[in-house]
């Protein structure tokens, strides 16, 4: 489903709008298929076990699951004429047609005319059992059904059991359409890149690649005998700090003739400090840049050069962190963290619209039952996982994803529900990490309001998804649980004197501590009435007394809340100062944490280590999301952009233009103080804007709303030019 | 624990009775360790996916689980002086001492004087993460603790989390004491064997290995170009039936010079029919016999030569089916079936007393959570799994096994409890196989009494094990559930007119159908009062109107029930007729099913296939158990033979002698009509016998009981001779 859609988007990107064709074209295209989630989990294990700390292996601290080793694939066909099919499998396998075993492990077999069932059973302990089947009309794709227990026993007479106890799911797939390209052969792409600057000294070379990058280092003309060490640095300071840099590679050289040598494992760096023994010599250094071939469909340009630079650095940050999965940061963990990934999903919808990476990340994060801890062990990260599925459906309209995920959603929600305290709230139990944010002195004690808010949103997500898969009883139950919890949240935490939600309840008593977290989420969750919204804005968001947020991670939501309240001008200034601040310090990608109060190399320290901080962290790229959703102003109103809103907000800019990808085509917006140009995608859009004068449009019908607002419908694929006069004068130069 | 005990038994077998030494000796012996159950599950996948049917791969139809791919091992040490340790790991790994990472993946490291914790974390997708650590005093063994999620996160300051949410289990181990012998290198042993008879013709050779056997076929002097096929037969008829024999190997020969070639996969056969193209020639054929090196500690010899032959064939049958695990039969499935394995455990206690094979089989059968079907999909087989643990504890006294298994016992019992119907009984739901036995027309409908009986016994097992692991609340709960169910069973199924338990209740009404199953189990479960016992014996067990049992599988229990009621003479005749009947038909190992009414090759058919039947099936070996437990009369009274009973019963024989293994030493019994000789093992035994005259004993104190019975205590390791006069005259010649 996802893949078909993707093909479809590509077609659209190429300017082909013959939508009904797309489905038909995909019909006979065979692709490698597997048990849903299994390739994702397997690949996730590979990637997440690549972390090293100063040469030592540094794996995750949560449970890593595995693929099912024995899978049955089947599909029923009704053939007009007999058909020979070609079969490839990863693993040991057998083939049955109509329940009858074909001798050996055939690479080709014939299916006769008429109605027939093909079953293929594959065993693979090391890699994910997968198949590729292709005939004239028969093709392996995600319409095949799969199970890990077919329960197909026979009685003493040879009669087969009924299999009514077997659960069949739709096969998982991606874009492995080449029969030779089995899933286990998947690798990211690499391309050679040259160093920007080299400082060579006897027995050492410090190489600067010009900006944050990722890949394998190539040593050219390596010769001699002795040790060579590569000290990596996201900063020059780090590369030079041979005792404290976070990553390194030690190589034993024994090379009588000059040769080229590439490091074994890809790493993050801008600088590489190479030191070697006297007996070793080295001509030059280059690298293989490693990346995921995602298409940058989202675009943004405006009259403010600093903001353009911020967009560029953000999208490069996002590019580096979009790999096999959406990861947190390229230097250190290279793990999949649900809270970090949640932001990447949202940015992705405004940059790549690469749904397979979203779905892969969701599957890998979720792993398998039984659930023995929160996702990444973090309570909030469990909730972000649910929210990620809600957003995936809203942006992509991909019901199949929800369908495949729903059983895993149910069991994860059961896990949460079983961990509520006697008041029905979630608080940290043994082994639970209540994270919220990296912030000094932030209390995690008792029932934290932020966690209840996310829990409530997760229950709402369950209700939505239950409806999508026709689990009516489930939907009603989750809806009621959500409504009850929401009522309890406001009864417990809303403090009339503070005009805000307080941070927590400890020992049955609400604290008087006000933090930004729950308050800002309550705004874009739509949990507040208008008076409360204004209160929160004034007494929390714009109140310097409330502790500041220092991570781009929570800045994401803080600025989103302000944008949701029309504070684009304010947010623009904040973006310029905060992200612009990092750029001013020489950042070529955005950081895990940024405190403008710090100086020099202080910026690089975290976790008690001088270079512990990641200088290329996915959550640093949030301007992509803010600019696409709240400045270009594009967002889906119904699932998959069937209907959508375009509500441009210059926020003080003179001019902006950009592209927002959707499942079927791009939406382009261009806007200055006098003119708005919009080109719609496949769904039906609504352009909404404010104007000092009565606006006009060629081809479009403009409707006046109260308060100087106007609306115009955008027909699928059509382009419009609106002449208007922007309400506010620009505030940013 | 198991391993240490085993070493200990070996020491004892060698005549060394210095018990306190055994523990001490094991102390510094390092062995490879892993997460409990993981090696067992991984090895089980390998073995159970070796089934082929006429050259096609034929895997199980239930879910196969996998090892955890990322494991943390740790142990705390208090060292008198610093110690260098050697480390080997299967997989990528790191080492921490006191939470501090050692650089790289060290093969040696030093632990300083004093209290220190070693953590080793290993990742391995393909094989089971395992470690071997050895220093002067430090050694990897099952006192190390393991987890698949250490939850060892750090906060922004670098402070580590508390890990109170982590479950640590004791490491699993076996006998991999050689640092070079990592678990994944485990293989069974092979040794060359010659053919007994060869019938060569142009382009074919029919080789007879003289008896049922297992292994790899070796082709000597193979030369030429063309195809060669090996058709295997447990019978000559099967090997000659090239179109219907169950297993075969196809080989493409392209061999200009004479060479030797061994088949890839071991197989079961007595006969091999080798057919080859004209261009191919072959000098001779031999085989590599493949087997598990288990020690045959149990012995039996008597005055009846046919019974001696039955014992020999039974123990050979057991030997062939005792492999990586206790399997069902060597020809066809080579799968681990819980019901079959349950009987192997019991036979094992009278033949090998090989506890590691019991524990491996239990782990492999159970797999991992979540539970999505009964064990092997069969309801009764789930219950046998519980019962197998009860027996393992009773025979071995190994509390550690119960401790390791208990969490998996709890979740499997939860699964069962959740599947009870509204009356609290178990009946087949979608996907459940209600097996009971291979028997034509046997009803599986409704609530089958046999299943409730096994369910009740499983609940009793849970209560016993809950007490062993100090789960008091669990014990009380399981005890109550068992008692309630037992009362319900008798209220529902006991039919005063039939003097028996009826077979089932369908649509709320007990049927009037009486079968042997529930009735015979109710005897040795001790569920009947004396009047009921006599009723069941007369109206069921000895009643020819009640449908006969045709599988050795259920004959096992039928004859056990009769033995438990003192019918050794009757059972002896039955054994001679039934197992002797197979031998008379030329059996060199015992069969999956035997119906004396069938003729010739009819005996080989099953599952609708002419050679579908297994002629070497573990459940065919039950005389081992019956002879050891009910003729030599040896059984534990308390766990691990701390106290035990020896109650010889000649059952009509003139003479018998034998050995029964226990955890610590063997018990030997020798008995004719006038003399009983007993030698005890480590525990305290009670010899019980009947005598027409007042018996005497050198060294032993004989106590007279009512009804002509006498008892004498057997001190640890001592030997006694009793002079008596057997009550009954011999009835068998």
PDB file of N, CA and C in Angstrom, chain B residues 560-610:
ATOM      1  N   UNK B 560       0.827 -48.650  32.999  1.00  0.00           N
ATOM      2  CA  UNK B 560       1.237 -48.031  34.264  1.00  0.00           C
ATOM      3  C   UNK B 560       0.098 -48.123  35.282  1.00  0.00           C
ATOM      4  N   UNK B 561      -1.102 -47.831  34.825  1.00  0.00           N
ATOM      5  CA  UNK B 561      -2.261 -47.877  35.731  1.00  0.00           C
ATOM      6  C   UNK B 561      -2.424 -49.283  36.306  1.00  0.00           C
ATOM      7  N   UNK B 562      -2.270 -50.293  35.468  1.00  0.00           N
ATOM      8  CA  UNK B 562      -2.413 -51.667  35.931  1.00  0.00           C
ATOM      9  C   UNK B 562      -1.291 -52.032  36.908  1.00  0.00           C
ATOM     10  N   UNK B 563      -0.073 -51.591  36.583  1.00  0.00           N
ATOM     11  CA  UNK B 563       1.042 -51.836  37.507  1.00  0.00           C
ATOM     12  C   UNK B 563       0.783 -51.162  38.847  1.00  0.00           C
ATOM     13  N   UNK B 564       0.276 -49.944  38.787  1.00  0.00           N
ATOM     14  CA  UNK B 564       0.011 -49.198  40.020  1.00  0.00           C
ATOM     15  C   UNK B 564      -1.006 -49.949  40.884  1.00  0.00           C
ATOM     16  N   UNK B 565      -1.782 -50.840  40.260  1.00  0.00           N
ATOM     17  CA  UNK B 565      -2.742 -51.643  41.018  1.00  0.00           C
ATOM     18  C   UNK B 565      -2.239 -53.063  41.268  1.00  0.00           C
ATOM     19  N   UNK B 566      -0.936 -53.266  41.080  1.00  0.00           N
ATOM     20  CA  UNK B 566      -0.360 -54.561  41.408  1.00  0.00           C
ATOM     21  C   UNK B 566      -0.551 -55.633  40.356  1.00  0.00           C
ATOM     22  N   UNK B 567      -0.926 -55.262  39.157  1.00  0.00           N
ATOM     23  CA  UNK B 567      -1.167 -56.250  38.106  1.00  0.00           C
ATOM     24  C   UNK B 567       0.094 -56.514  37.272  1.00  0.00           C
ATOM     25  N   UNK B 568       1.222 -56.617  37.925  1.00  0.00           N
ATOM     26  CA  UNK B 568       2.480 -56.824  37.203  1.00  0.00           C
ATOM     27  C   UNK B 568       2.470 -58.103  36.358  1.00  0.00           C
ATOM     28  N   UNK B 569       1.834 -59.162  36.867  1.00  0.00           N
ATOM     29  CA  UNK B 569       1.804 -60.415  36.097  1.00  0.00           C
ATOM     30  C   UNK B 569       1.036 -60.231  34.799  1.00  0.00           C
ATOM     31  N   UNK B 570      -0.101 -59.568  34.897  1.00  0.00           N
ATOM     32  CA  UNK B 570      -0.912 -59.301  33.706  1.00  0.00           C
ATOM     33  C   UNK B 570      -0.144 -58.411  32.724  1.00  0.00           C
ATOM     34  N   UNK B 571       0.456 -57.374  33.252  1.00  0.00           N
ATOM     35  CA  UNK B 571       1.182 -56.415  32.404  1.00  0.00           C
ATOM     36  C   UNK B 571       2.374 -57.096  31.721  1.00  0.00           C
ATOM     37  N   UNK B 572       3.022 -57.980  32.442  1.00  0.00           N
ATOM     38  CA  UNK B 572       4.154 -58.698  31.858  1.00  0.00           C
ATOM     39  C   UNK B 572       3.706 -59.467  30.617  1.00  0.00           C
ATOM     40  N   UNK B 573       2.575 -60.112  30.739  1.00  0.00           N
ATOM     41  CA  UNK B 573       2.051 -60.854  29.582  1.00  0.00           C
ATOM     42  C   UNK B 573       1.714 -59.890  28.441  1.00  0.00           C
ATOM     43  N   UNK B 574       1.128 -58.766  28.789  1.00  0.00           N
ATOM     44  CA  UNK B 574       0.781 -57.770  27.772  1.00  0.00           C
ATOM     45  C   UNK B 574       2.046 -57.242  27.075  1.00  0.00           C
ATOM     46  N   UNK B 575       3.068 -56.971  27.859  1.00  0.00           N
ATOM     47  CA  UNK B 575       4.321 -56.475  27.277  1.00  0.00           C
ATOM     48  C   UNK B 575       4.893 -57.498  26.314  1.00  0.00           C
ATOM     49  N   UNK B 576       4.909 -58.730  26.780  1.00  0.00           N
ATOM     50  CA  UNK B 576       5.470 -59.788  25.929  1.00  0.00           C
ATOM     51  C   UNK B 576       4.666 -59.948  24.636  1.00  0.00           C
ATOM     52  N   UNK B 577       3.363 -59.794  24.767  1.00  0.00           N
ATOM     53  CA  UNK B 577       2.552 -59.985  23.561  1.00  0.00           C
ATOM     54  C   UNK B 577       2.631 -58.759  22.640  1.00  0.00           C
ATOM     55  N   UNK B 578       2.568 -57.568  23.215  1.00  0.00           N
ATOM     56  CA  UNK B 578       2.507 -56.351  22.393  1.00  0.00           C
ATOM     57  C   UNK B 578       3.893 -55.973  21.863  1.00  0.00           C
ATOM     58  N   UNK B 579       4.864 -55.768  22.740  1.00  0.00           N
ATOM     59  CA  UNK B 579       6.206 -55.397  22.273  1.00  0.00           C
ATOM     60  C   UNK B 579       6.905 -56.609  21.650  1.00  0.00           C
ATOM     61  N   UNK B 580       6.654 -57.755  22.245  1.00  0.00           N
ATOM     62  CA  UNK B 580       7.166 -58.994  21.659  1.00  0.00           C
ATOM     63  C   UNK B 580       6.594 -59.204  20.271  1.00  0.00           C
ATOM     64  N   UNK B 581       5.351 -58.784  20.101  1.00  0.00           N
ATOM     65  CA  UNK B 581       4.692 -58.908  18.793  1.00  0.00           C
ATOM     66  C   UNK B 581       5.435 -58.107  17.727  1.00  0.00           C
ATOM     67  N   UNK B 582       5.859 -56.920  18.079  1.00  0.00           N
ATOM     68  CA  UNK B 582       6.627 -56.107  17.116  1.00  0.00           C
ATOM     69  C   UNK B 582       7.960 -56.781  16.802  1.00  0.00           C
ATOM     70  N   UNK B 583       8.610 -57.292  17.833  1.00  0.00           N
ATOM     71  CA  UNK B 583       9.904 -57.965  17.612  1.00  0.00           C
ATOM     72  C   UNK B 583       9.705 -59.188  16.710  1.00  0.00           C
ATOM     73  N   UNK B 584       8.608 -59.903  16.950  1.00  0.00           N
ATOM     74  CA  UNK B 584       8.327 -61.078  16.109  1.00  0.00           C
ATOM     75  C   UNK B 584       8.168 -60.674  14.645  1.00  0.00           C
ATOM     76  N   UNK B 585       7.722 -59.449  14.427  1.00  0.00           N
ATOM     77  CA  UNK B 585       7.576 -58.968  13.043  1.00  0.00           C
ATOM     78  C   UNK B 585       8.900 -58.389  12.521  1.00  0.00           C
ATOM     79  N   UNK B 586       9.960 -58.538  13.284  1.00  0.00           N
ATOM     80  CA  UNK B 586      11.275 -58.100  12.812  1.00  0.00           C
ATOM     81  C   UNK B 586      11.673 -56.704  13.276  1.00  0.00           C
ATOM     82  N   UNK B 587      10.890 -56.106  14.169  1.00  0.00           N
ATOM     83  CA  UNK B 587      11.229 -54.751  14.625  1.00  0.00           C
ATOM     84  C   UNK B 587      12.587 -54.731  15.313  1.00  0.00           C
ATOM     85  N   UNK B 588      13.410 -53.772  14.935  1.00  0.00           N
ATOM     86  CA  UNK B 588      14.678 -53.573  15.635  1.00  0.00           C
ATOM     87  C   UNK B 588      14.618 -52.304  16.489  1.00  0.00           C
ATOM     88  N   UNK B 589      13.494 -51.631  16.383  1.00  0.00           N
ATOM     89  CA  UNK B 589      13.185 -50.510  17.276  1.00  0.00           C
ATOM     90  C   UNK B 589      11.656 -50.472  17.360  1.00  0.00           C
ATOM     91  N   UNK B 590      11.115 -49.800  18.369  1.00  0.00           N
ATOM     92  CA  UNK B 590       9.654 -49.871  18.545  1.00  0.00           C
ATOM     93  C   UNK B 590       8.919 -48.759  17.798  1.00  0.00           C
ATOM     94  N   UNK B 591       7.667 -49.044  17.456  1.00  0.00           N
ATOM     95  CA  UNK B 591       6.925 -48.292  16.471  1.00  0.00           C
ATOM     96  C   UNK B 591       6.028 -47.192  17.058  1.00  0.00           C
ATOM     97  N   UNK B 592       5.597 -46.352  16.167  1.00  0.00           N
ATOM     98  CA  UNK B 592       4.664 -45.278  16.518  1.00  0.00           C
ATOM     99  C   UNK B 592       3.289 -45.851  16.860  1.00  0.00           C
ATOM    100  N   UNK B 593       2.921 -46.931  16.199  1.00  0.00           N
ATOM    101  CA  UNK B 593       1.594 -47.527  16.379  1.00  0.00           C
ATOM    102  C   UNK B 593       1.730 -48.991  16.009  1.00  0.00           C
ATOM    103  N   UNK B 594       0.998 -49.837  16.695  1.00  0.00           N
ATOM    104  CA  UNK B 594       1.068 -51.277  16.384  1.00  0.00           C
ATOM    105  C   UNK B 594      -0.300 -51.887  16.599  1.00  0.00           C
ATOM    106  N   UNK B 595      -0.833 -52.440  15.560  1.00  0.00           N
ATOM    107  CA  UNK B 595      -2.124 -53.128  15.655  1.00  0.00           C
ATOM    108  C   UNK B 595      -1.893 -54.576  15.222  1.00  0.00           C
ATOM    109  N   UNK B 596      -1.893 -55.497  16.202  1.00  0.00           N
ATOM    110  CA  UNK B 596      -1.580 -56.894  15.886  1.00  0.00           C
ATOM    111  C   UNK B 596      -2.488 -57.471  14.800  1.00  0.00           C
ATOM    112  N   UNK B 597      -3.626 -56.848  14.589  1.00  0.00           N
ATOM    113  CA  UNK B 597      -4.568 -57.389  13.603  1.00  0.00           C
ATOM    114  C   UNK B 597      -4.100 -57.160  12.162  1.00  0.00           C
ATOM    115  N   UNK B 598      -3.160 -56.210  11.986  1.00  0.00           N
ATOM    116  CA  UNK B 598      -2.721 -55.911  10.619  1.00  0.00           C
ATOM    117  C   UNK B 598      -1.699 -56.927  10.116  1.00  0.00           C
ATOM    118  N   UNK B 599      -1.507 -56.916   8.805  1.00  0.00           N
ATOM    119  CA  UNK B 599      -0.639 -57.931   8.174  1.00  0.00           C
ATOM    120  C   UNK B 599       0.432 -57.264   7.297  1.00  0.00           C
ATOM    121  N   UNK B 600       1.595 -57.850   7.256  1.00  0.00           N
ATOM    122  CA  UNK B 600       2.662 -57.452   6.325  1.00  0.00           C
ATOM    123  C   UNK B 600       2.922 -55.952   6.291  1.00  0.00           C
ATOM    124  N   UNK B 601       2.967 -55.423   5.061  1.00  0.00           N
ATOM    125  CA  UNK B 601       3.320 -54.014   4.885  1.00  0.00           C
ATOM    126  C   UNK B 601       2.203 -53.067   5.351  1.00  0.00           C
ATOM    127  N   UNK B 602       1.040 -53.609   5.655  1.00  0.00           N
ATOM    128  CA  UNK B 602      -0.024 -52.780   6.264  1.00  0.00           C
ATOM    129  C   UNK B 602       0.507 -52.065   7.509  1.00  0.00           C
ATOM    130  N   UNK B 603       1.425 -52.742   8.196  1.00  0.00           N
ATOM    131  CA  UNK B 603       1.970 -52.162   9.431  1.00  0.00           C
ATOM    132  C   UNK B 603       2.696 -50.845   9.192  1.00  0.00           C
ATOM    133  N   UNK B 604       3.163 -50.634   7.992  1.00  0.00           N
ATOM    134  CA  UNK B 604       3.988 -49.450   7.720  1.00  0.00           C
ATOM    135  C   UNK B 604       3.192 -48.195   7.353  1.00  0.00           C
ATOM    136  N   UNK B 605       1.887 -48.381   7.096  1.00  0.00           N
ATOM    137  CA  UNK B 605       1.060 -47.257   6.625  1.00  0.00           C
ATOM    138  C   UNK B 605       0.545 -46.410   7.791  1.00  0.00           C
ATOM    139  N   UNK B 606       0.413 -45.124   7.536  1.00  0.00           N
ATOM    140  CA  UNK B 606      -0.221 -44.207   8.499  1.00  0.00           C
ATOM    141  C   UNK B 606      -0.393 -42.860   7.795  1.00  0.00           C
ATOM    142  N   UNK B 607      -1.282 -42.043   8.300  1.00  0.00           N
ATOM    143  CA  UNK B 607      -1.531 -40.707   7.730  1.00  0.00           C
ATOM    144  C   UNK B 607      -1.899 -40.785   6.256  1.00  0.00           C
ATOM    145  N   UNK B 608      -2.510 -41.926   5.850  1.00  0.00           N
ATOM    146  CA  UNK B 608      -2.911 -42.071   4.453  1.00  0.00           C
ATOM    147  C   UNK B 608      -1.750 -42.311   3.500  1.00  0.00           C
ATOM    148  N   UNK B 609      -0.555 -42.608   4.046  1.00  0.00           N
ATOM    149  CA  UNK B 609       0.610 -42.854   3.187  1.00  0.00           C
ATOM    150  C   UNK B 609       1.157 -44.244   3.484  1.00  0.00           C
ATOM    151  N   UNK B 610       1.605 -44.978   2.460  1.00  0.00           N
ATOM    152  CA  UNK B 610       1.975 -46.386   2.668  1.00  0.00           C
ATOM    153  C   UNK B 610       3.137 -46.588   3.645  1.00  0.00           C
TER     154      UNK B 610
END
